[in-house]
PDB file of C-alpha atoms in Angstrom:
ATOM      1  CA  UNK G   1     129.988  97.704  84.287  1.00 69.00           C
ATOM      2  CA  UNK G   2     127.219 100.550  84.378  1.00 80.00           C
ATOM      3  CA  UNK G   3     128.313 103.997  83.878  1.00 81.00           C
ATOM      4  CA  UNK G   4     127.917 106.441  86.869  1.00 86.00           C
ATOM      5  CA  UNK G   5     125.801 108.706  85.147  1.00 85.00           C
ATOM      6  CA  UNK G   6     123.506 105.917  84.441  1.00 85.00           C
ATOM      7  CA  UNK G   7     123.151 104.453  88.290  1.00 88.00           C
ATOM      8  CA  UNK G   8     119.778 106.696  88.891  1.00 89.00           C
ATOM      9  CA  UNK G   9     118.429 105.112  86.178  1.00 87.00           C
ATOM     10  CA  UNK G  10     119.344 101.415  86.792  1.00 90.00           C
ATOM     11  CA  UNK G  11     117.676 102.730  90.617  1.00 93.00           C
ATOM     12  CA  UNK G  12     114.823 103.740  89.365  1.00 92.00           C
ATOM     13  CA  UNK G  13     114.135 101.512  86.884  1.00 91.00           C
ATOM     14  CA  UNK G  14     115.236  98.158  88.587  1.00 93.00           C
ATOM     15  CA  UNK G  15     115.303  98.090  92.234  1.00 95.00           C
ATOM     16  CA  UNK G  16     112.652 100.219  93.456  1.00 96.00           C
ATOM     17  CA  UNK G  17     110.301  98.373  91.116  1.00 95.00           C
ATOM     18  CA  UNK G  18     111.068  94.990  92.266  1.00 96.00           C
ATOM     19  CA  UNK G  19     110.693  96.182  95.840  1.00 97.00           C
ATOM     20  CA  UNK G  20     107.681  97.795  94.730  1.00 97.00           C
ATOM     21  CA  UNK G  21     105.854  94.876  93.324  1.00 96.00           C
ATOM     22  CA  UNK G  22     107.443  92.269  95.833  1.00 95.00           C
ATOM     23  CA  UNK G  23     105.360  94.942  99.106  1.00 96.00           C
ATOM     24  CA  UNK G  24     102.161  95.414  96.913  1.00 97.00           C
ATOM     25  CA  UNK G  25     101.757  91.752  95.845  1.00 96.00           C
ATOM     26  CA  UNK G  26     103.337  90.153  98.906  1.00 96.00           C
ATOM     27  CA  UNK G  27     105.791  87.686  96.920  1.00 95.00           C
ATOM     28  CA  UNK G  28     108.543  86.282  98.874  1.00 96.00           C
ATOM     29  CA  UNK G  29     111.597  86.669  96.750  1.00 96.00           C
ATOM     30  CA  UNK G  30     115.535  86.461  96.959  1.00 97.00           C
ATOM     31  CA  UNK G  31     117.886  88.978  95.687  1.00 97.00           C
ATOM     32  CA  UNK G  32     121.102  88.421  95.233  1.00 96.00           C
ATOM     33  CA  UNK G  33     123.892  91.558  95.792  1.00 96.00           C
ATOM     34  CA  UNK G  34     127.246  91.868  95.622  1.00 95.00           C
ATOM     35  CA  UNK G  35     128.764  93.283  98.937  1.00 97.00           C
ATOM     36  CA  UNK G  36     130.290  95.828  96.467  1.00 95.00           C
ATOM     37  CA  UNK G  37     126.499  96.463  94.607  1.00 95.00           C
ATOM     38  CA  UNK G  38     125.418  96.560  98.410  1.00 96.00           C
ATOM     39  CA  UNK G  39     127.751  99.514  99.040  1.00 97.00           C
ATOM     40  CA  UNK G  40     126.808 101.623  96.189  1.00 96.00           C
ATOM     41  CA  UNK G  41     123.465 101.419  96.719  1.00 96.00           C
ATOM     42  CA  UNK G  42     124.138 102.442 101.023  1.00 97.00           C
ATOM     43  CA  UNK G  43     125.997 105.464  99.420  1.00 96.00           C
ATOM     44  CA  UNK G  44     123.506 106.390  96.780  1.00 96.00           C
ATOM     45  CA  UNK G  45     120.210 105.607  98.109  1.00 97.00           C
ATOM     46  CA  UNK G  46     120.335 105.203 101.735  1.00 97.00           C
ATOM     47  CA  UNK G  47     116.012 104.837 101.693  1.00 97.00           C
ATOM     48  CA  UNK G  48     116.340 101.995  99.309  1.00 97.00           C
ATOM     49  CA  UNK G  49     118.510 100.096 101.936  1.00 97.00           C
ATOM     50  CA  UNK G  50     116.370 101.131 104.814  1.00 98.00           C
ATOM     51  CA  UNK G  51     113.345  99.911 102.773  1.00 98.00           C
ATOM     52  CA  UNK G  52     115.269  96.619 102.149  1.00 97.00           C
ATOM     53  CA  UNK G  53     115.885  95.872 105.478  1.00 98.00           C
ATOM     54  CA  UNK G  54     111.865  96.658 106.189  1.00 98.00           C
ATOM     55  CA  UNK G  55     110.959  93.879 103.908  1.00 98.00           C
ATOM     56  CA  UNK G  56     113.916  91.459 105.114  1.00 98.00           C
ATOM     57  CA  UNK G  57     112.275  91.957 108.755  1.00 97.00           C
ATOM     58  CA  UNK G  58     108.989  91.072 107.146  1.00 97.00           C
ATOM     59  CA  UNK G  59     110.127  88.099 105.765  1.00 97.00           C
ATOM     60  CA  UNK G  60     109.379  89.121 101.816  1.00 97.00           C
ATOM     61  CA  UNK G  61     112.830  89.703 100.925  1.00 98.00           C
ATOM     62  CA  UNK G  62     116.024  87.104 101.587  1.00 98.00           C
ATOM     63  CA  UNK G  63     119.301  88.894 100.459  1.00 97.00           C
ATOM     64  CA  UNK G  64     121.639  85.992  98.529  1.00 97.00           C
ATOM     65  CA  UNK G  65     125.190  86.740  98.845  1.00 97.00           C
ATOM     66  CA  UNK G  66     127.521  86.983  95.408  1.00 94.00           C
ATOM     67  CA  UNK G  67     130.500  87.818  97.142  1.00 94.00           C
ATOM     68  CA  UNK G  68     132.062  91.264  98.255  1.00 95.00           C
ATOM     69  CA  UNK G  69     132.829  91.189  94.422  1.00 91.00           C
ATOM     70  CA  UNK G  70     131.343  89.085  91.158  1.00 81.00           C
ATOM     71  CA  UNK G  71     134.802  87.333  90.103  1.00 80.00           C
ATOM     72  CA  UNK G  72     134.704  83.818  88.482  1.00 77.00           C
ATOM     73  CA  UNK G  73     136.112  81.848  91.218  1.00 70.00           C
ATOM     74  CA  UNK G  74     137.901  79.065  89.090  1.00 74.00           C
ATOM     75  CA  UNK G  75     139.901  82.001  87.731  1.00 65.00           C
ATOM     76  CA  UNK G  76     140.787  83.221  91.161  1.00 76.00           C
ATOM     77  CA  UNK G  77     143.639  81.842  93.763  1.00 79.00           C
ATOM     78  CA  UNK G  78     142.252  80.055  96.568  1.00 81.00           C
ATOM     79  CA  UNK G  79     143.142  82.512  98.796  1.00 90.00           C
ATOM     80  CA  UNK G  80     141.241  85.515  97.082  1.00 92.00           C
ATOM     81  CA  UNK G  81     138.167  83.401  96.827  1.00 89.00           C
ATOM     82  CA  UNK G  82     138.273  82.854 100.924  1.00 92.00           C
ATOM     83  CA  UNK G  83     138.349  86.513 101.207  1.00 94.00           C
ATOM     84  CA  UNK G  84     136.022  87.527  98.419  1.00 94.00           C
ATOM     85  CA  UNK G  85     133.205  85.450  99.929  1.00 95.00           C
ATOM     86  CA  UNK G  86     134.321  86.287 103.721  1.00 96.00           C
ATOM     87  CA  UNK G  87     134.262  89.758 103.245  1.00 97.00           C
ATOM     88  CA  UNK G  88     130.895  89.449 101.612  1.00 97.00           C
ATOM     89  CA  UNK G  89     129.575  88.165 104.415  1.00 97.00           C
ATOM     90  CA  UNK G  90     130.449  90.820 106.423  1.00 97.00           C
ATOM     91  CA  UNK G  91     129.248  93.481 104.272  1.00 98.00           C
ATOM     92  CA  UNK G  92     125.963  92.193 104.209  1.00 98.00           C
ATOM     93  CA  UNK G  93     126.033  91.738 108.081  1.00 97.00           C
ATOM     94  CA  UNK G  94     127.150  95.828 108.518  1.00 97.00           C
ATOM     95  CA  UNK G  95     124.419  96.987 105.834  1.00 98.00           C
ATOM     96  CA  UNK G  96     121.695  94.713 106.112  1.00 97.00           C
ATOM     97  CA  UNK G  97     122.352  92.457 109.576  1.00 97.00           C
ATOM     98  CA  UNK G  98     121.930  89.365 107.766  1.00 97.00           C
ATOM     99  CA  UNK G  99     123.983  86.206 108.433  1.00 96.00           C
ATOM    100  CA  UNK G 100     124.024  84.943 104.490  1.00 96.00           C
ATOM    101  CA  UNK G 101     124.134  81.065 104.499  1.00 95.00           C
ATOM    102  CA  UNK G 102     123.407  81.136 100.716  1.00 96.00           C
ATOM    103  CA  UNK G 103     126.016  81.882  98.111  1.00 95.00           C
ATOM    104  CA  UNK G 104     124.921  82.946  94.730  1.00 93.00           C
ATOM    105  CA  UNK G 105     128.037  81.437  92.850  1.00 88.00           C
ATOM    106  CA  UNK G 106     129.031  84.569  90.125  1.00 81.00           C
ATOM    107  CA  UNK G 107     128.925  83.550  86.397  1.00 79.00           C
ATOM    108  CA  UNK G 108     127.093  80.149  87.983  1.00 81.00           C
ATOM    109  CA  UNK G 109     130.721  78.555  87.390  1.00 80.00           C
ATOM    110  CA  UNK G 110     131.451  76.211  89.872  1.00 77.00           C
ATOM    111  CA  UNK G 111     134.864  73.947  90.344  1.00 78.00           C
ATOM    112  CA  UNK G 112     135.722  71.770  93.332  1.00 74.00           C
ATOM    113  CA  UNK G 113     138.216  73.822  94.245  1.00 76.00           C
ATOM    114  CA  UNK G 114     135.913  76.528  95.034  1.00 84.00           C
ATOM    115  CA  UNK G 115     134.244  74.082  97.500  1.00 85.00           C
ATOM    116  CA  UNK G 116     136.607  74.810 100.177  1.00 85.00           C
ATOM    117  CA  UNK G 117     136.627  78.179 100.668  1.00 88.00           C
ATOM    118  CA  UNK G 118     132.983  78.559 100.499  1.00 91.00           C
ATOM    119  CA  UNK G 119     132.715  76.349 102.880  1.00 89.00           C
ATOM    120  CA  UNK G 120     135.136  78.120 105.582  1.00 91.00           C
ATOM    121  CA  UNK G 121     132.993  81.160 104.537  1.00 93.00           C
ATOM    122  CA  UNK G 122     130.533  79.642 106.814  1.00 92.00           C
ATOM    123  CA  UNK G 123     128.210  79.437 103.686  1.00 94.00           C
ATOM    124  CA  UNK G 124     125.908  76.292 104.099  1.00 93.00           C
ATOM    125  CA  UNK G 125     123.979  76.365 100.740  1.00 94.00           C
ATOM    126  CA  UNK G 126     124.749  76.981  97.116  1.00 93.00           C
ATOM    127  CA  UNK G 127     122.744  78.586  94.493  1.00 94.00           C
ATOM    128  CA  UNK G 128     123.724  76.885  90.851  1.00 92.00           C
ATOM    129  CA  UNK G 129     122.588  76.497  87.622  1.00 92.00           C
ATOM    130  CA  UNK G 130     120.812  72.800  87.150  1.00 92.00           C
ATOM    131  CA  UNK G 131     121.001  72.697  83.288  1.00 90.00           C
ATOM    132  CA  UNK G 132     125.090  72.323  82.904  1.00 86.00           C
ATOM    133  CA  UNK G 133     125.510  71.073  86.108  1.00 86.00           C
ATOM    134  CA  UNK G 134     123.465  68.016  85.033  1.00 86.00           C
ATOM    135  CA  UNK G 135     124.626  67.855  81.826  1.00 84.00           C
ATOM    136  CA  UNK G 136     128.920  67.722  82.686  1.00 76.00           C
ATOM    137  CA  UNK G 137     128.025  65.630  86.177  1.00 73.00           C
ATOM    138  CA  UNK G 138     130.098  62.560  86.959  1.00 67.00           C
ATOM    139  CA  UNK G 139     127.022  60.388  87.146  1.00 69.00           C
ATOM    140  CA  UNK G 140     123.874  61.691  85.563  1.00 77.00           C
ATOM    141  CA  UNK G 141     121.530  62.583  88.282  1.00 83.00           C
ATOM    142  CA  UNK G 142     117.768  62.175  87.886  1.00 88.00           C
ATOM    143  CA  UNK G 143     115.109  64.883  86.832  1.00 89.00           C
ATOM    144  CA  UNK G 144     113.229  64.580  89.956  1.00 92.00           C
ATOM    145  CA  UNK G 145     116.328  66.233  91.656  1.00 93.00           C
ATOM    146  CA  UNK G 146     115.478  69.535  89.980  1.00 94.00           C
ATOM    147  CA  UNK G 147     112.974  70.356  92.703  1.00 95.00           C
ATOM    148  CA  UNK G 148     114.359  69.137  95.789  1.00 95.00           C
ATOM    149  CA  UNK G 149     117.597  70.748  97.678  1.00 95.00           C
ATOM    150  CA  UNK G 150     120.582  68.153  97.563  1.00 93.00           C
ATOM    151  CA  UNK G 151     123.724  67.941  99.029  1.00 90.00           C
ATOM    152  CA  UNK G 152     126.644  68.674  97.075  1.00 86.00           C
ATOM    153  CA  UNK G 153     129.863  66.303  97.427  1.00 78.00           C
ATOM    154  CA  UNK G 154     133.507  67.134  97.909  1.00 69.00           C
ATOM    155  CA  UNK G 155     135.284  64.818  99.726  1.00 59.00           C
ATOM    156  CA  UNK G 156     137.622  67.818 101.248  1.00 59.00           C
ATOM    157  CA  UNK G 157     134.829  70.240 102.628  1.00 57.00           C
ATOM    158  CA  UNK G 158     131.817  68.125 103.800  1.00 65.00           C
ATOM    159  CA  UNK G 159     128.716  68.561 102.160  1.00 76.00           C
ATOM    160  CA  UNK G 160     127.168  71.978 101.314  1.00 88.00           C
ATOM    161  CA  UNK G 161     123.054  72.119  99.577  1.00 93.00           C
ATOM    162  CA  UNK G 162     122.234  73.009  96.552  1.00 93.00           C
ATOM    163  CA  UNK G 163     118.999  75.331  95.230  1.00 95.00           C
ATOM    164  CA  UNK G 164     118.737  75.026  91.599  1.00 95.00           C
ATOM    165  CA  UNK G 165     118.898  77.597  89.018  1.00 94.00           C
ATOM    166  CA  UNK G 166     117.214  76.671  85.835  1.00 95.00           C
ATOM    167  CA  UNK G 167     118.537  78.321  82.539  1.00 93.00           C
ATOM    168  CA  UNK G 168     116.043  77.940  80.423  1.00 96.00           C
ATOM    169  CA  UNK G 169     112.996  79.194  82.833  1.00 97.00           C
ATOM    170  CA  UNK G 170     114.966  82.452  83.299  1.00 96.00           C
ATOM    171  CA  UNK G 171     115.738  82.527  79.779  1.00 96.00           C
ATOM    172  CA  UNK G 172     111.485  81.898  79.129  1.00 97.00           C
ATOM    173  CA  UNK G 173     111.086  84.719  82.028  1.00 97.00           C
ATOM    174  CA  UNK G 174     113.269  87.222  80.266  1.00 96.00           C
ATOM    175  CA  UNK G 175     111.736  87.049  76.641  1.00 96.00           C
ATOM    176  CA  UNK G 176     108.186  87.367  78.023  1.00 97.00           C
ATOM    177  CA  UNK G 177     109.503  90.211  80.151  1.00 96.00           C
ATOM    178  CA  UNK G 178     110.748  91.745  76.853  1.00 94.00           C
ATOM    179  CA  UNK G 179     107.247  91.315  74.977  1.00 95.00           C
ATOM    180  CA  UNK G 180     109.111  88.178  72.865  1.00 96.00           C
ATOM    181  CA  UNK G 181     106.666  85.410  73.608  1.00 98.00           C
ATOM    182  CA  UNK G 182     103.190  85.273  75.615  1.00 98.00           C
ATOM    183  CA  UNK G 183     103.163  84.480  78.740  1.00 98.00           C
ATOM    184  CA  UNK G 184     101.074  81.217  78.330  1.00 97.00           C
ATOM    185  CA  UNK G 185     104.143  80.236  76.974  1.00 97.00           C
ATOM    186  CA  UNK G 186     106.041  80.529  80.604  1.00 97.00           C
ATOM    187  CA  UNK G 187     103.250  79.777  82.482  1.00 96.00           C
ATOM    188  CA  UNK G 188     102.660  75.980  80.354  1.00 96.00           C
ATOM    189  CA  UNK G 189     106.460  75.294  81.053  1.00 96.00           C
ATOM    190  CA  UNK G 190     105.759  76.278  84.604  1.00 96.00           C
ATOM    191  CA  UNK G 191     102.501  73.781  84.445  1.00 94.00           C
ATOM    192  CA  UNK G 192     105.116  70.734  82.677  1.00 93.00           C
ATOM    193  CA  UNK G 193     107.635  71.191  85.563  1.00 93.00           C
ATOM    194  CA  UNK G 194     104.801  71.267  88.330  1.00 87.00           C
ATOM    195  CA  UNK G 195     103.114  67.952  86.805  1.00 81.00           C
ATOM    196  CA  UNK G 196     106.629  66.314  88.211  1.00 83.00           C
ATOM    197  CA  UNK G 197     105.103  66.344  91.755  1.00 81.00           C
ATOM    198  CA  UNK G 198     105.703  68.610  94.901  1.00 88.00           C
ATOM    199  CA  UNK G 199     108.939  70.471  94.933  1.00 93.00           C
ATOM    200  CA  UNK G 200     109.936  74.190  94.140  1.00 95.00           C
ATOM    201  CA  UNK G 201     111.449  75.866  90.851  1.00 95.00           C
ATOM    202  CA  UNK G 202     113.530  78.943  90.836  1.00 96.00           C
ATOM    203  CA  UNK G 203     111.619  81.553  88.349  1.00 96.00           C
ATOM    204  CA  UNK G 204     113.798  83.786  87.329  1.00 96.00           C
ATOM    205  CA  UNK G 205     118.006  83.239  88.491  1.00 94.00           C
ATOM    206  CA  UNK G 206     119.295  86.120  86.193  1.00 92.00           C
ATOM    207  CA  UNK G 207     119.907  89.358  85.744  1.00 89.00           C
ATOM    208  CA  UNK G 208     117.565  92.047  87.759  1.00 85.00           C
ATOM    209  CA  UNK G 209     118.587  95.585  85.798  1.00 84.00           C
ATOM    210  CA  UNK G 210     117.719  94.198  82.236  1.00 85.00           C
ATOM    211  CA  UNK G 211     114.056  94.513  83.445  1.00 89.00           C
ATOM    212  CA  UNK G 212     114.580  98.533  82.790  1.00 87.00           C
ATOM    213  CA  UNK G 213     117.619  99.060  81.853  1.00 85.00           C
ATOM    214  CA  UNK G 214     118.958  99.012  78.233  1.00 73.00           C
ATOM    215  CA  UNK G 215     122.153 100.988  77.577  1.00 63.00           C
ATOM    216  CA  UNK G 216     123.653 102.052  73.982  1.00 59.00           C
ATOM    217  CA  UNK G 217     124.718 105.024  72.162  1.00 46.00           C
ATOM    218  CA  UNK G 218     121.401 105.720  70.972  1.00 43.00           C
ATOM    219  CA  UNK G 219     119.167 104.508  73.579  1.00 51.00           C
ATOM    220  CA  UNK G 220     117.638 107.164  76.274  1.00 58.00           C
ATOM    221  CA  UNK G 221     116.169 106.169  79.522  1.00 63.00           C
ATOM    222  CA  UNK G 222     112.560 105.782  78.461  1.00 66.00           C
ATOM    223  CA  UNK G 223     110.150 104.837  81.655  1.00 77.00           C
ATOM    224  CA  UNK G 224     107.785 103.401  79.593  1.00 85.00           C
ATOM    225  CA  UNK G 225     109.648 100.932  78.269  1.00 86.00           C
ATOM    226  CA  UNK G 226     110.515  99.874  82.359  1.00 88.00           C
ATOM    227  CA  UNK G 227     107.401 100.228  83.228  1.00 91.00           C
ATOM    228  CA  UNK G 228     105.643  97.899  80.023  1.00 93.00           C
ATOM    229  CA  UNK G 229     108.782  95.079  81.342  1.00 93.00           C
ATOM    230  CA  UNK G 230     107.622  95.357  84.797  1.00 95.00           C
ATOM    231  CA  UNK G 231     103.770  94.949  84.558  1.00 96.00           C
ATOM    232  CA  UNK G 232     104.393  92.046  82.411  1.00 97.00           C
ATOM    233  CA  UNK G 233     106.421  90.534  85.270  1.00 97.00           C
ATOM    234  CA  UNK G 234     103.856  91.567  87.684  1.00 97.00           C
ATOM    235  CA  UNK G 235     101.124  89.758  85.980  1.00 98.00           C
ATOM    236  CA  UNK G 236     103.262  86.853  85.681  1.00 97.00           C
ATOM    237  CA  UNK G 237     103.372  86.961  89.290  1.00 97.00           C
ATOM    238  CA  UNK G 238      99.870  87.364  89.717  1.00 97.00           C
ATOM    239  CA  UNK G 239      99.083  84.301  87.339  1.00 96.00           C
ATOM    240  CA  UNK G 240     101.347  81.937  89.222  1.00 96.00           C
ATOM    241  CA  UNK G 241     100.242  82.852  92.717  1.00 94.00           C
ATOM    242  CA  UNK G 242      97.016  81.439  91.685  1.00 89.00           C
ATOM    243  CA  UNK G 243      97.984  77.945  91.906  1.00 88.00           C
ATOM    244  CA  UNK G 244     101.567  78.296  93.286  1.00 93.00           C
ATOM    245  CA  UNK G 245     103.032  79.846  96.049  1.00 93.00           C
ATOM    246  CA  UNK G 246     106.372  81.782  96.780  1.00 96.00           C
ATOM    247  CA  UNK G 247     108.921  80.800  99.511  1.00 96.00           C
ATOM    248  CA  UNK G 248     112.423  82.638 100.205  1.00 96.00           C
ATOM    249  CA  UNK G 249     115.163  79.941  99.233  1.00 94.00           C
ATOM    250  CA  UNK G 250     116.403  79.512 102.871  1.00 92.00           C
ATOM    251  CA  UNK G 251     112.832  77.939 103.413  1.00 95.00           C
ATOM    252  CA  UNK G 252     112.831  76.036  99.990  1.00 94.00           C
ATOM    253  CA  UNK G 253     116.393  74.415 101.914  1.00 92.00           C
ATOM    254  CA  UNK G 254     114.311  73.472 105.027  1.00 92.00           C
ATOM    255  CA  UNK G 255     111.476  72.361 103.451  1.00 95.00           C
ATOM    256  CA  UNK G 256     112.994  70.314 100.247  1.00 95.00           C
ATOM    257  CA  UNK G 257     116.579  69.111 102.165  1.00 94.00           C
ATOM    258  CA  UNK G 258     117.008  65.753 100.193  1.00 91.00           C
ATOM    259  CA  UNK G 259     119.816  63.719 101.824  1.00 89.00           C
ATOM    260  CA  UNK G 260     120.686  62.309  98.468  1.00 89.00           C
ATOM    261  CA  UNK G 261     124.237  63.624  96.945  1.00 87.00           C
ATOM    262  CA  UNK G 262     125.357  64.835  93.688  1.00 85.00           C
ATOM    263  CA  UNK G 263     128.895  65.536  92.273  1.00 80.00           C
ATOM    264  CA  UNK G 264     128.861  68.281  89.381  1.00 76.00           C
ATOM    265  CA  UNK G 265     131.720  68.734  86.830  1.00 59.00           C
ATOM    266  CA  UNK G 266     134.141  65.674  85.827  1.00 53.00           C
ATOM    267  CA  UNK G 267     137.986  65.510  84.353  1.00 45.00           C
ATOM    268  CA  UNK G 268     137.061  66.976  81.027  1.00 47.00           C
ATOM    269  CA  UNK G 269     134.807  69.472  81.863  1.00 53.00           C
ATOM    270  CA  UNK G 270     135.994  70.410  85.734  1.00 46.00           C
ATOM    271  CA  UNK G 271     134.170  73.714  85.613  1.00 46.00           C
TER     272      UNK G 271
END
């Protein structure tokens, strides 16, 4: 958890930058919030809401719903999970008047009895990590179902789609963010995973406040530091729009619906 002393910071240096760079460079993006995250920003920065509701009516931001709270579902009773992800959905219809059919699954842990509640949710779509999901499936699915929206089995709850997450882009993302690797790095992995054919690829699935916020005994906000992250990020942007273009993930679910199913987890490794 962040310290309240240290929320103006993590506004400062993480949200109003992202909204910043998604207006000026006209990237479609999703964001995923907590209903709880949703209602601490409302009471601390009202603007920031108001300006995220501008850019929701413009189509340049979708708002992914994590729940009214980030628990790990297969720790939770069915009966919490139901209301954790309907009261979610409700929060982010009072503070934002969006109808959230995707569900950003917290922790990206995901067990079939999950599947039930977020369906009665009214969720339609699921936001998941591709790299264990493929790796612990029943069957192995194929690569080519990285870039195309699936439906996900359960015998129980019908069939809800899937938008990939993928680890290790987010995890290329990040370190170029932090000034680890160049970004010819990211953008040649980008290139690989484009050479599979047409499809979409989530760029970055992780954590938003790491981009300018770094907590620690020692460690002072320092704005330069932010600022360094985020113009690295920007010019990523920049350098993909080029030869790529951005799409909120409700439209990546119309446009790359694949009827094909996959079933994730199996007995030894159910989560």
């Amino acid at each position: 958890s962040i310290p309240a002393n240290h929320y103006g910071w993590v506004l400062d240096s993480c949200y109003w930058p992202l909204l910043d760079l998604c207006k000026s460079l006209k990237a479609p993006i999703g964001i995923e919030f907590s209903g709880q995250t949703l209602r601490k920003l409302s009471d601390l920065d009202p603007l920031l809401i108001r300006t995220l509701k501008d850019l929701i009516q413009d189509g340049l931001v979708e708002p992914i719903c994590g729940g009214e709270y980030q628990s790990i579902g297969p720790l939770m009773p069915s009966k919490d999970n139901l209301v954790n992800y309907k009261t979610g959905k409700e929060t982010f219809r009072t503070l934002l008047g969006w109808d959230a059919d995707l569900l950003y699954l917290p922790e990206q842990t995901l067990s079939r009895g999950l599947l039930d509640a977020i369906v009665k949710s009214g969720f339609k779509s699921v936001l998941l990590e591709w790299n264990n999901a493929r790796r612990y499936a029943v069957l192995k699915f194929p690569d080519r179902l990285l870039y195309k929206c699936p439906r996900l089995v359960n015998p129980d709850s019908g069939l809800l789609r899937i938008v990939w997450n993928h680890y290790v882009v987010s995890q290329k993302v990040q370190r170029y963010v932090f000034g680890d690797i160049p970004m010819d790095e990211v953008t040649s992995y980008l290139m690989m995973h484009g050479s599979k054919g047409d499809g979409c690829l989530c760029l970055y699935g992780s954590d938003l406040e790491v981009f300018g916020y770094y907590p620690g005994n020692s460690i002072q906000k320092d704005s330069r530091i932010a600022d360094e992250r985020w113009e690295r990020f920007r010019k990523l942007i920049l350098s993909i729009q080029g030869d790529s273009q951005f799409v909120l993930p409700s439209e990546i679910v119309d446009i790359y619906a694949l009827e094909e199913k996959v079933e994730v987890g199996n007995a030894s490794s159910p989560i």
